[in-house]
Amino acid sequence: MKNFRKLLCLVFCVSLCFACADFNEDVTNDLKSGKYGSNKDGDLKMVTVPFKVYYLGTYMPPGDKCPGTTNVIVDGVGEGTHVGVSTIHFDFCILGATASRDSIFYGNTDAYIIADNGDSLFVSIEGAVVSPPLDDHPDYVVNYWTDEFEILGGTGRFEGATGGGWSDDYNSTEDNNSHHYWEGTITMLKGKR
């Protein structure tokens, strides 16, 4: 009987150890995923990091967003930091032109990026498309626009995001697409997925 109690006690202790190990692993995974929030002040914080994206845009049929002027819609695919392989959508109005350097102003823009996991990043951009290109542009550049963009938050990991930077975009004689290179910074919640 004494040996039976020792064996029963040993089985109970071993079972308890395995149960605690599984429990601890589950809790550790839940903490890492943020399920219970952070138990350290420094775990969740806003960080500012570089932001770079490249998109190849396709001009879509115009909508009716801009009464009295031209509505331009562009959908694009590409990739970038923090968004992975992603898509972008621009919907803007042509606001007018200048005589000084063949600039066409655009604005009233609805723009967003849909990241590889489905989270959306909202952006604002407006400025001017300039023709002819500068002397240092390649021969295939038809017109270009180098304008400031602003990050206006988003969904999922981009909720509350801010930041911005500059576009370096152009249209080309080599294809019917728009080419978008953006570089700047994004401030977002560290670890938010």
Tab-separated table of C-alpha atoms in Angstrom, residues 15-94:
chain	number	residue	atom	x	y	z
A	15	SER	CA	0.502	15.178	-14.368
A	16	LEU	CA	0.522	18.491	-12.569
A	17	CYS	CA	3.862	19.413	-14.151
A	18	PHE	CA	2.563	18.653	-17.664
A	19	ALA	CA	-0.654	20.567	-17.022
A	20	CYS	CA	1.286	23.599	-15.764
A	21	ALA	CA	3.644	23.468	-18.732
A	22	ASP	CA	0.709	23.528	-21.214
A	23	PHE	CA	-1.009	26.269	-19.222
A	24	ASN	CA	2.169	28.370	-19.075
A	25	GLU	CA	2.754	27.912	-22.808
A	26	ASP	CA	-0.849	28.965	-23.568
A	27	VAL	CA	-0.584	32.028	-21.315
A	28	THR	CA	2.789	32.962	-22.817
A	29	ASN	CA	1.365	32.712	-26.351
A	30	ASP	CA	-1.700	34.751	-25.361
A	31	LEU	CA	0.499	37.452	-23.817
A	32	LYS	CA	2.715	37.591	-26.896
A	33	SER	CA	-0.336	37.963	-29.133
A	34	GLY	CA	-1.624	40.838	-27.008
A	35	LYS	CA	-4.804	39.008	-26.013
A	36	TYR	CA	-4.549	40.262	-22.439
A	37	GLY	CA	-2.849	43.575	-23.188
A	38	SER	CA	0.547	44.526	-21.894
A	39	ASN	CA	1.746	44.023	-18.364
A	40	LYS	CA	4.768	46.288	-18.878
A	41	ASP	CA	4.604	50.009	-19.539
A	42	GLY	CA	7.150	49.798	-22.377
A	43	ASP	CA	5.529	46.930	-24.298
A	44	LEU	CA	2.950	48.967	-26.231
A	45	LYS	CA	4.123	52.288	-27.580
A	46	MET	CA	3.987	54.411	-30.686
A	47	VAL	CA	7.135	54.190	-32.799
A	48	THR	CA	8.187	56.115	-35.892
A	49	VAL	CA	9.765	53.955	-38.582
A	50	PRO	CA	10.700	54.376	-42.270
A	51	PHE	CA	7.888	53.929	-44.795
A	52	LYS	CA	8.540	53.112	-48.472
A	53	VAL	CA	6.107	51.825	-51.089
A	54	TYR	CA	6.080	51.203	-54.829
A	55	TYR	CA	2.891	50.792	-56.887
A	56	LEU	CA	2.096	50.315	-60.542
A	57	GLY	CA	-1.236	52.029	-61.131
A	58	THR	CA	-3.931	51.258	-63.679
A	59	TYR	CA	-6.240	54.055	-64.773
A	60	MET	CA	-9.883	53.091	-64.301
A	61	PRO	CA	-13.001	54.592	-65.938
A	62	PRO	CA	-13.820	57.950	-64.319
A	63	GLY	CA	-16.570	58.230	-61.744
A	64	ASP	CA	-18.963	61.085	-61.051
A	65	LYS	CA	-17.307	62.387	-57.891
A	66	CYS	CA	-16.185	65.683	-59.455
A	67	PRO	CA	-19.073	67.655	-60.980
A	68	GLY	CA	-17.831	70.122	-63.573
A	69	THR	CA	-14.341	68.637	-63.825
A	70	THR	CA	-12.562	65.328	-64.475
A	71	ASN	CA	-12.587	62.497	-61.952
A	72	VAL	CA	-9.514	60.222	-62.100
A	73	ILE	CA	-9.471	56.787	-60.482
A	74	VAL	CA	-6.331	54.660	-60.218
A	75	ASP	CA	-6.033	51.178	-58.730
A	76	GLY	CA	-2.560	49.782	-58.234
A	77	VAL	CA	-0.571	46.818	-57.016
A	78	GLY	CA	2.844	46.809	-55.431
A	79	GLU	CA	4.588	46.386	-52.129
A	80	GLY	CA	6.120	48.302	-49.305
A	81	THR	CA	7.351	48.372	-45.753
A	82	HIS	CA	4.663	47.525	-43.166
A	83	VAL	CA	2.073	46.792	-45.906
A	84	GLY	CA	3.764	43.903	-47.736
A	85	VAL	CA	2.358	42.993	-51.135
A	86	SER	CA	-0.621	45.324	-51.281
A	87	THR	CA	-3.029	47.389	-53.351
A	88	ILE	CA	-3.637	51.117	-53.517
A	89	HIS	CA	-6.671	53.123	-54.585
A	90	PHE	CA	-6.721	56.790	-55.665
A	91	ASP	CA	-9.886	58.706	-56.477
A	92	PHE	CA	-9.249	62.402	-57.138
A	93	CYS	CA	-10.464	65.468	-59.015
A	94	ILE	CA	-8.616	67.597	-61.562
